[in-house]
Amino acid sequence: ALAPRCGWVLPGLEQRLAVPAVVSPATARPYAAAAKTAKKDAKRTRQEKVKDKPPPRRRPLMTKPVDDVYLTWLYRRPSYELEQAVGMLKKFQELDFTYPKQFVYINVFLDMALQKKKKVDPFSSSVTLPHRFTDEVNKVLVFTENEQEAEVAREHGAAIVGGVELIKWILEDEIQADFYVAVPAIIPKLIPLRNKLKRKYPSTRRNSLGSDIPKMLQFFRECHEYTVEDENIIKTRIARLDMPTEHIIANLKTIIHDICTFKPSNYDPIVRRLVIRSATSEGLLLNLDGILPQVQKVEENEEEPAADEDQQKPVQESVST
């Protein structure tokens, strides 16, 4: 091959060497755009196929097994009448030789939905059970600056009694109580505690603000408190297993009826599912017929439609707490 002599430059090569070549991605990879478009089209086609594909047909669950050994996921979970379920829990304890005075618990699954996208806010409440199952007494703090009221509070079992001097200790977590009650005269001075105490801040809606100190102390020292967890579940104990069946049932219905007041009666019942168990047993799904107070409310609405709005006002207020 003949090579040009040193110093020779081919025609036009000098100009091409002087200007750096700028190559666009489209020029360098002429098929990149087309490949990318084809990939998107293929992905879109797969998505459309998945959407058009009918959902897998699930075998309908059977109602009752015909054998002692069976796969639980093939059958519907059985539900029991309340009295029957309590009797089963007592029988489990006898067969398992577990502690006879263990606690009985309920798990309440709630329907918090209201109209459109609104829902009931998580709440907490306190009730007086018809049959106490523990000797524990709640620690109650009383706010008052009147010496006579303070003496009455101490006589009726208040754990802590004081005035504005307690604010600093509460904010610094030096003083804590299960419940806080106050007389109306001191409530304007307790505003710094509103964010600290939150739901436990004294208020007339919770019956923790008033002039009848003995009545408030009697309620809050012996009341049973429950709270909504994970936005729609209430887990609380209601009795001891060695209590009479009718006492366990009465305590359960008291709590359920109180829960139902947090949703207006013209909506679906707030209690969606109810499970009862003891400390060592499995959970038993309860049949809600006869437990929820919805039948009584429907009859009242049919008989007195004009009074319906007045009856729902206190319920609407309790929803926002």
mmCIF file of C-alpha atoms in Angstrom:
data_model
loop_
_atom_site.group_PDB
_atom_site.id
_atom_site.type_symbol
_atom_site.label_atom_id
_atom_site.label_comp_id
_atom_site.label_asym_id
_atom_site.label_seq_id
_atom_site.Cartn_x
_atom_site.Cartn_y
_atom_site.Cartn_z
ATOM 1 C CA ALA A 1 0.000 0.000 0.000
ATOM 2 C CA LEU A 2 1.225 3.472 -0.842
ATOM 3 C CA ALA A 3 1.319 5.852 2.121
ATOM 4 C CA PRO A 4 1.301 9.620 1.587
ATOM 5 C CA ARG A 5 4.500 11.411 2.274
ATOM 6 C CA CYS A 6 4.986 13.131 5.599
ATOM 7 C CA GLY A 7 3.271 16.492 5.591
ATOM 8 C CA TRP A 8 0.768 15.623 2.927
ATOM 9 C CA VAL A 9 -2.914 16.196 3.790
ATOM 10 C CA LEU A 10 -5.718 14.716 1.823
ATOM 11 C CA PRO A 11 -8.211 17.191 0.387
ATOM 12 C CA GLY A 12 -10.947 18.125 2.896
ATOM 13 C CA LEU A 13 -9.321 16.197 5.766
ATOM 14 C CA GLU A 14 -7.859 19.334 7.280
ATOM 15 C CA GLN A 15 -11.299 20.911 7.770
ATOM 16 C CA ARG A 16 -12.712 17.750 9.287
ATOM 17 C CA LEU A 17 -9.842 17.520 11.756
ATOM 18 C CA ALA A 18 -10.165 21.159 12.757
ATOM 19 C CA VAL A 19 -13.863 20.888 13.772
ATOM 20 C CA PRO A 20 -14.568 18.257 16.509
ATOM 21 C CA ALA A 21 -17.269 15.845 15.561
ATOM 22 C CA VAL A 22 -20.506 16.112 17.588
ATOM 23 C CA VAL A 23 -22.555 12.963 17.381
ATOM 24 C CA SER A 24 -26.158 13.012 18.648
ATOM 25 C CA PRO A 25 -27.505 10.012 20.557
ATOM 26 C CA ALA A 26 -30.102 9.485 17.860
ATOM 27 C CA THR A 27 -27.382 9.381 15.200
ATOM 28 C CA ALA A 28 -25.126 7.108 17.249
ATOM 29 C CA ARG A 29 -27.968 4.738 18.128
ATOM 30 C CA PRO A 30 -30.516 5.006 15.336
ATOM 31 C CA TYR A 31 -32.645 2.192 16.768
ATOM 32 C CA ALA A 32 -32.691 3.385 20.450
ATOM 33 C CA ALA A 33 -35.859 5.482 20.174
ATOM 34 C CA ALA A 34 -37.703 2.774 18.263
ATOM 35 C CA ALA A 35 -36.632 0.098 20.773
ATOM 36 C CA LYS A 36 -37.728 2.246 23.701
ATOM 37 C CA THR A 37 -41.110 2.871 22.130
ATOM 38 C CA ALA A 38 -41.559 -0.828 21.405
ATOM 39 C CA LYS A 39 -40.687 -1.666 25.025
ATOM 40 C CA LYS A 40 -43.308 0.767 26.328
ATOM 41 C CA ASP A 41 -45.908 -0.647 23.959
ATOM 42 C CA ALA A 42 -45.109 -4.188 25.109
ATOM 43 C CA LYS A 43 -45.382 -3.169 28.773
ATOM 44 C CA ARG A 44 -48.685 -1.416 28.118
ATOM 45 C CA THR A 45 -49.960 -4.501 26.316
ATOM 46 C CA ARG A 46 -49.027 -6.733 29.268
ATOM 47 C CA GLN A 47 -50.813 -4.399 31.669
ATOM 48 C CA GLU A 48 -53.920 -4.400 29.523
ATOM 49 C CA LYS A 49 -53.864 -8.192 29.409
ATOM 50 C CA VAL A 50 -53.626 -8.347 33.190
ATOM 51 C CA LYS A 51 -56.589 -5.968 33.524
ATOM 52 C CA ASP A 52 -58.651 -7.882 31.003
ATOM 53 C CA LYS A 53 -57.832 -11.209 32.649
ATOM 54 C CA PRO A 54 -60.733 -12.265 34.890
ATOM 55 C CA PRO A 55 -59.893 -12.606 38.597
ATOM 56 C CA PRO A 56 -59.192 -16.131 39.764
ATOM 57 C CA ARG A 57 -62.302 -17.912 40.948
ATOM 58 C CA ARG A 58 -62.098 -18.780 44.604
ATOM 59 C CA ARG A 59 -63.887 -21.832 45.815
ATOM 60 C CA PRO A 60 -66.828 -20.851 48.040
ATOM 61 C CA LEU A 61 -66.205 -21.650 51.675
ATOM 62 C CA MET A 62 -68.100 -24.562 53.126
ATOM 63 C CA THR A 63 -70.175 -24.046 56.246
ATOM 64 C CA LYS A 64 -69.624 -27.066 58.454
ATOM 65 C CA PRO A 65 -66.892 -29.749 58.376
ATOM 66 C CA VAL A 66 -67.970 -33.388 58.221
ATOM 67 C CA ASP A 67 -64.850 -34.756 59.918
ATOM 68 C CA ASP A 68 -62.812 -34.053 63.053
ATOM 69 C CA VAL A 69 -59.717 -33.219 60.969
ATOM 70 C CA TYR A 70 -60.111 -30.565 58.275
ATOM 71 C CA LEU A 71 -58.424 -27.548 56.693
ATOM 72 C CA THR A 72 -59.740 -24.449 58.443
ATOM 73 C CA TRP A 73 -59.217 -22.176 55.442
ATOM 74 C CA LEU A 74 -61.768 -24.198 53.453
ATOM 75 C CA TYR A 75 -64.572 -23.470 55.925
ATOM 76 C CA ARG A 76 -66.242 -20.393 57.260
ATOM 77 C CA ARG A 77 -65.270 -19.392 60.764
ATOM 78 C CA PRO A 78 -68.092 -20.547 63.053
ATOM 79 C CA SER A 79 -69.891 -17.988 65.197
ATOM 80 C CA TYR A 80 -71.403 -18.697 68.583
ATOM 81 C CA GLU A 81 -74.107 -17.285 70.783
ATOM 82 C CA LEU A 82 -72.718 -15.255 73.663
ATOM 83 C CA GLU A 83 -73.830 -17.599 76.438
ATOM 84 C CA GLN A 84 -72.571 -20.629 74.494
ATOM 85 C CA ALA A 85 -69.165 -19.012 73.917
ATOM 86 C CA VAL A 86 -68.699 -18.165 77.599
ATOM 87 C CA GLY A 87 -69.552 -21.763 78.488
ATOM 88 C CA MET A 88 -66.950 -22.997 75.987
ATOM 89 C CA LEU A 89 -64.275 -20.756 77.549
ATOM 90 C CA LYS A 90 -65.037 -22.221 80.975
ATOM 91 C CA LYS A 91 -64.854 -25.734 79.513
ATOM 92 C CA PHE A 92 -61.482 -25.013 77.867
ATOM 93 C CA GLN A 93 -60.110 -23.936 81.256
ATOM 94 C CA GLU A 94 -61.219 -27.176 82.892
ATOM 95 C CA LEU A 95 -59.775 -29.348 80.137
ATOM 96 C CA ASP A 96 -56.451 -27.478 80.013
ATOM 97 C CA PHE A 97 -56.070 -27.162 83.805
ATOM 98 C CA THR A 98 -55.232 -23.462 83.459
ATOM 99 C CA TYR A 99 -55.669 -20.695 86.020
ATOM 100 C CA PRO A 100 -59.404 -20.479 86.834
ATOM 101 C CA LYS A 101 -59.363 -16.728 87.642
ATOM 102 C CA GLN A 102 -57.749 -15.607 84.397
ATOM 103 C CA PHE A 103 -59.077 -12.535 82.598
ATOM 104 C CA VAL A 104 -61.661 -12.642 79.814
ATOM 105 C CA TYR A 105 -60.941 -10.361 76.831
ATOM 106 C CA ILE A 106 -62.851 -9.078 73.815
ATOM 107 C CA ASN A 107 -61.524 -7.856 70.476
ATOM 108 C CA VAL A 108 -63.990 -5.457 68.853
ATOM 109 C CA PHE A 109 -63.513 -4.709 65.135
ATOM 110 C CA LEU A 110 -65.157 -1.405 64.200
ATOM 111 C CA ASP A 111 -66.704 0.105 61.081
ATOM 112 C CA MET A 112 -65.612 3.756 61.405
ATOM 113 C CA ALA A 113 -66.958 4.905 58.005
ATOM 114 C CA LEU A 114 -69.475 7.733 57.741
ATOM 115 C CA GLN A 115 -70.871 9.449 54.648
ATOM 116 C CA LYS A 116 -68.518 10.087 51.715
ATOM 117 C CA LYS A 117 -64.902 10.038 52.950
ATOM 118 C CA LYS A 118 -65.626 11.015 56.543
ATOM 119 C CA LYS A 119 -65.111 8.594 59.404
ATOM 120 C CA VAL A 120 -65.319 8.398 63.175
ATOM 121 C CA ASP A 121 -62.102 9.526 64.816
ATOM 122 C CA PRO A 122 -60.381 7.035 67.147
ATOM 123 C CA PHE A 123 -61.754 7.517 70.640
ATOM 124 C CA SER A 124 -61.444 6.379 74.234
ATOM 125 C CA SER A 125 -64.125 6.100 76.853
ATOM 126 C CA SER A 126 -64.754 5.048 80.448
ATOM 127 C CA VAL A 127 -67.710 3.089 81.771
ATOM 128 C CA THR A 128 -68.828 1.726 85.110
ATOM 129 C CA LEU A 129 -69.233 -2.028 84.809
ATOM 130 C CA PRO A 130 -72.136 -3.651 86.659
ATOM 131 C CA HIS A 131 -69.799 -6.298 88.103
ATOM 132 C CA ARG A 132 -66.273 -5.329 89.104
ATOM 133 C CA PHE A 133 -63.658 -7.983 88.407
ATOM 134 C CA THR A 134 -60.576 -6.422 89.991
ATOM 135 C CA ASP A 135 -59.684 -4.681 93.226
ATOM 136 C CA GLU A 136 -57.465 -2.180 91.418
ATOM 137 C CA VAL A 137 -58.404 1.462 91.975
ATOM 138 C CA ASN A 138 -57.544 4.184 89.461
ATOM 139 C CA LYS A 139 -55.287 7.041 90.530
ATOM 140 C CA VAL A 140 -57.276 10.286 90.289
ATOM 141 C CA LEU A 141 -55.872 13.829 90.518
ATOM 142 C CA VAL A 142 -58.202 16.677 91.566
ATOM 143 C CA PHE A 143 -57.566 20.311 90.584
ATOM 144 C CA THR A 144 -58.978 22.818 93.062
ATOM 145 C CA GLU A 145 -57.742 25.882 94.949
ATOM 146 C CA ASN A 146 -60.516 25.785 97.545
ATOM 147 C CA GLU A 147 -59.315 24.285 100.828
ATOM 148 C CA GLN A 148 -62.731 22.848 101.709
ATOM 149 C CA GLU A 149 -63.044 21.162 98.289
ATOM 150 C CA ALA A 150 -59.521 19.837 98.647
ATOM 151 C CA GLU A 151 -60.399 18.282 102.002
ATOM 152 C CA VAL A 152 -63.512 16.657 100.530
ATOM 153 C CA ALA A 153 -61.405 15.257 97.675
ATOM 154 C CA ARG A 154 -58.906 13.705 100.092
ATOM 155 C CA GLU A 155 -61.695 12.163 102.153
ATOM 156 C CA HIS A 156 -63.173 10.500 99.067
ATOM 157 C CA GLY A 157 -59.955 8.899 97.879
ATOM 158 C CA ALA A 158 -58.215 11.428 95.613
ATOM 159 C CA ALA A 159 -54.598 10.398 95.074
ATOM 160 C CA ILE A 160 -53.365 13.972 94.461
ATOM 161 C CA VAL A 161 -55.061 17.288 95.216
ATOM 162 C CA GLY A 162 -53.721 20.734 94.308
ATOM 163 C CA GLY A 163 -53.955 23.870 92.208
ATOM 164 C CA VAL A 164 -51.820 25.603 89.599
ATOM 165 C CA GLU A 165 -48.643 24.560 91.406
ATOM 166 C CA LEU A 166 -49.172 21.057 89.952
ATOM 167 C CA ILE A 167 -48.912 22.263 86.337
ATOM 168 C CA LYS A 168 -45.115 22.404 86.341
ATOM 169 C CA TRP A 169 -44.766 18.918 87.828
ATOM 170 C CA ILE A 170 -47.224 17.440 85.335
ATOM 171 C CA LEU A 171 -45.463 19.037 82.351
ATOM 172 C CA GLU A 172 -42.161 17.579 83.570
ATOM 173 C CA ASP A 173 -43.720 14.142 84.154
ATOM 174 C CA GLU A 174 -42.975 14.321 87.860
ATOM 175 C CA ILE A 175 -46.672 13.692 88.595
ATOM 176 C CA GLN A 176 -48.880 11.275 86.659
ATOM 177 C CA ALA A 177 -52.390 9.983 87.234
ATOM 178 C CA ASP A 178 -54.900 7.742 85.501
ATOM 179 C CA PHE A 179 -57.562 10.464 85.419
ATOM 180 C CA TYR A 180 -57.688 14.224 86.027
ATOM 181 C CA VAL A 181 -60.776 16.036 87.334
ATOM 182 C CA ALA A 182 -61.286 19.710 88.093
ATOM 183 C CA VAL A 183 -63.776 22.219 89.450
ATOM 184 C CA PRO A 184 -65.023 24.959 87.049
ATOM 185 C CA ALA A 185 -63.290 27.807 88.925
ATOM 186 C CA ILE A 186 -59.765 26.578 88.130
ATOM 187 C CA ILE A 187 -60.217 25.383 84.554
ATOM 188 C CA PRO A 188 -59.090 28.691 82.893
ATOM 189 C CA LYS A 189 -55.709 28.307 84.633
ATOM 190 C CA LEU A 190 -55.173 24.779 83.325
ATOM 191 C CA ILE A 191 -54.927 25.709 79.629
ATOM 192 C CA PRO A 192 -51.127 24.989 79.534
ATOM 193 C CA LEU A 193 -51.982 21.328 80.237
ATOM 194 C CA ARG A 194 -54.369 20.909 77.297
ATOM 195 C CA ASN A 195 -51.756 19.546 74.872
ATOM 196 C CA LYS A 196 -50.075 17.493 77.577
ATOM 197 C CA LEU A 197 -53.161 15.725 78.896
ATOM 198 C CA LYS A 198 -55.003 15.576 75.546
ATOM 199 C CA ARG A 199 -58.019 13.274 76.017
ATOM 200 C CA LYS A 200 -57.587 13.244 79.785
ATOM 201 C CA TYR A 201 -57.930 17.016 80.038
ATOM 202 C CA PRO A 202 -60.923 17.801 82.322
ATOM 203 C CA SER A 203 -64.128 18.467 80.385
ATOM 204 C CA THR A 204 -67.864 18.317 80.964
ATOM 205 C CA ARG A 205 -68.225 15.951 78.006
ATOM 206 C CA ARG A 206 -66.175 13.353 79.848
ATOM 207 C CA ASN A 207 -67.835 14.171 83.180
ATOM 208 C CA SER A 208 -64.431 15.134 84.592
ATOM 209 C CA LEU A 209 -65.295 18.814 85.085
ATOM 210 C CA GLY A 210 -67.880 19.722 87.699
ATOM 211 C CA SER A 211 -68.628 20.722 91.263
ATOM 212 C CA ASP A 212 -69.662 17.298 92.604
ATOM 213 C CA ILE A 213 -66.218 16.058 93.602
ATOM 214 C CA PRO A 214 -67.402 12.907 95.465
ATOM 215 C CA LYS A 215 -69.449 11.767 92.447
ATOM 216 C CA MET A 216 -66.561 12.319 90.015
ATOM 217 C CA LEU A 217 -64.117 10.503 92.295
ATOM 218 C CA GLN A 218 -66.422 7.529 92.751
ATOM 219 C CA PHE A 219 -66.795 7.148 88.989
ATOM 220 C CA PHE A 220 -63.173 7.591 87.930
ATOM 221 C CA ARG A 221 -61.678 5.527 90.751
ATOM 222 C CA GLU A 222 -63.750 2.484 89.743
ATOM 223 C CA CYS A 223 -64.425 2.999 86.022
ATOM 224 C CA HIS A 224 -63.154 0.793 83.210
ATOM 225 C CA GLU A 225 -61.340 2.534 80.337
ATOM 226 C CA TYR A 226 -60.947 1.301 76.761
ATOM 227 C CA THR A 227 -59.274 2.848 73.699
ATOM 228 C CA VAL A 228 -59.395 2.378 69.927
ATOM 229 C CA GLU A 229 -56.115 0.928 68.648
ATOM 230 C CA ASP A 230 -54.824 0.758 65.063
ATOM 231 C CA GLU A 231 -57.697 3.038 63.975
ATOM 232 C CA ASN A 232 -60.490 0.431 64.222
ATOM 233 C CA ILE A 233 -59.826 -2.188 66.936
ATOM 234 C CA ILE A 234 -60.625 -2.231 70.647
ATOM 235 C CA LYS A 235 -58.881 -4.824 72.817
ATOM 236 C CA THR A 236 -59.926 -4.834 76.447
ATOM 237 C CA ARG A 237 -60.583 -7.173 79.341
ATOM 238 C CA ILE A 238 -64.115 -7.429 80.650
ATOM 239 C CA ALA A 239 -64.227 -9.993 83.470
ATOM 240 C CA ARG A 240 -62.630 -13.001 85.133
ATOM 241 C CA LEU A 241 -63.387 -16.496 83.931
ATOM 242 C CA ASP A 242 -64.557 -17.737 87.348
ATOM 243 C CA MET A 243 -67.332 -15.120 87.483
ATOM 244 C CA PRO A 244 -70.930 -16.254 86.830
ATOM 245 C CA THR A 245 -71.829 -16.381 83.151
ATOM 246 C CA GLU A 246 -74.541 -13.732 83.521
ATOM 247 C CA HIS A 247 -72.029 -11.317 85.093
ATOM 248 C CA ILE A 248 -69.586 -11.757 82.192
ATOM 249 C CA ILE A 249 -72.404 -11.193 79.691
ATOM 250 C CA ALA A 250 -73.617 -8.069 81.523
ATOM 251 C CA ASN A 251 -70.124 -6.532 81.506
ATOM 252 C CA LEU A 252 -69.662 -7.284 77.805
ATOM 253 C CA LYS A 253 -72.990 -5.742 76.817
ATOM 254 C CA THR A 254 -72.274 -2.634 78.899
ATOM 255 C CA ILE A 255 -69.044 -1.988 77.000
ATOM 256 C CA ILE A 256 -70.575 -2.780 73.584
ATOM 257 C CA HIS A 257 -73.538 -0.465 74.185
ATOM 258 C CA ASP A 258 -71.143 2.338 75.166
ATOM 259 C CA ILE A 259 -69.078 1.785 72.001
ATOM 260 C CA CYS A 260 -72.217 2.013 69.858
ATOM 261 C CA THR A 261 -72.899 5.572 71.078
ATOM 262 C CA PHE A 262 -69.876 6.872 69.149
ATOM 263 C CA LYS A 263 -71.585 6.476 65.777
ATOM 264 C CA PRO A 264 -74.971 7.960 64.797
ATOM 265 C CA SER A 265 -77.769 5.391 64.762
ATOM 266 C CA ASN A 266 -78.759 6.177 61.151
ATOM 267 C CA TYR A 267 -75.498 4.561 59.918
ATOM 268 C CA ASP A 268 -74.506 0.912 59.930
ATOM 269 C CA PRO A 269 -73.568 -0.388 63.398
ATOM 270 C CA ILE A 270 -70.061 0.574 64.438
ATOM 271 C CA VAL A 271 -69.344 -2.951 65.725
ATOM 272 C CA ARG A 272 -68.505 -5.129 62.736
ATOM 273 C CA ARG A 273 -67.039 -8.235 64.417
ATOM 274 C CA LEU A 274 -66.698 -9.343 68.017
ATOM 275 C CA VAL A 275 -64.317 -11.998 69.352
ATOM 276 C CA ILE A 276 -64.182 -13.253 72.945
ATOM 277 C CA ARG A 277 -61.347 -15.218 74.525
ATOM 278 C CA SER A 278 -59.652 -15.940 77.801
ATOM 279 C CA ALA A 279 -55.954 -15.460 78.576
ATOM 280 C CA THR A 280 -55.119 -19.047 77.515
ATOM 281 C CA SER A 281 -57.820 -19.951 74.977
ATOM 282 C CA GLU A 282 -58.470 -19.399 71.303
ATOM 283 C CA GLY A 283 -60.751 -16.583 70.171
ATOM 284 C CA LEU A 284 -64.419 -17.358 69.541
ATOM 285 C CA LEU A 285 -66.369 -15.305 67.002
ATOM 286 C CA LEU A 286 -69.668 -14.114 68.465
ATOM 287 C CA ASN A 287 -73.039 -13.806 66.789
ATOM 288 C CA LEU A 288 -73.965 -10.118 67.146
ATOM 289 C CA ASP A 289 -77.728 -10.749 67.281
ATOM 290 C CA GLY A 290 -78.953 -9.751 70.707
ATOM 291 C CA ILE A 291 -75.727 -7.941 71.611
ATOM 292 C CA LEU A 292 -75.996 -4.725 69.579
ATOM 293 C CA PRO A 293 -78.652 -2.166 70.533
ATOM 294 C CA GLN A 294 -79.542 -1.410 66.894
ATOM 295 C CA VAL A 295 -83.023 -3.032 66.943
ATOM 296 C CA GLN A 296 -84.165 -0.784 69.767
ATOM 297 C CA LYS A 297 -82.838 2.318 67.967
ATOM 298 C CA VAL A 298 -84.673 1.437 64.755
ATOM 299 C CA GLU A 299 -87.963 1.165 66.629
ATOM 300 C CA GLU A 300 -87.405 4.561 68.247
ATOM 301 C CA ASN A 301 -86.679 6.133 64.854
ATOM 302 C CA GLU A 302 -89.893 4.738 63.404
ATOM 303 C CA GLU A 303 -92.029 5.883 66.313
ATOM 304 C CA GLU A 304 -90.472 9.299 66.906
ATOM 305 C CA PRO A 305 -88.878 10.600 63.708
ATOM 306 C CA ALA A 306 -89.141 14.209 64.884
ATOM 307 C CA ALA A 307 -87.028 13.572 67.961
ATOM 308 C CA ASP A 308 -84.304 11.796 65.995
ATOM 309 C CA GLU A 309 -82.161 14.893 65.519
ATOM 310 C CA ASP A 310 -82.186 15.758 69.196
ATOM 311 C CA GLN A 311 -81.177 12.226 70.132
ATOM 312 C CA GLN A 312 -78.248 12.246 67.733
ATOM 313 C CA LYS A 313 -76.721 15.524 68.901
ATOM 314 C CA PRO A 314 -74.840 14.120 71.896
ATOM 315 C CA VAL A 315 -73.640 11.234 69.723
ATOM 316 C CA GLN A 316 -72.275 13.641 67.113
ATOM 317 C CA GLU A 317 -70.399 15.546 69.818
ATOM 318 C CA SER A 318 -68.816 12.413 71.217
ATOM 319 C CA VAL A 319 -67.488 11.475 67.777
ATOM 320 C CA SER A 320 -65.098 14.440 67.743
ATOM 321 C CA THR A 321 -63.472 13.547 71.056
#
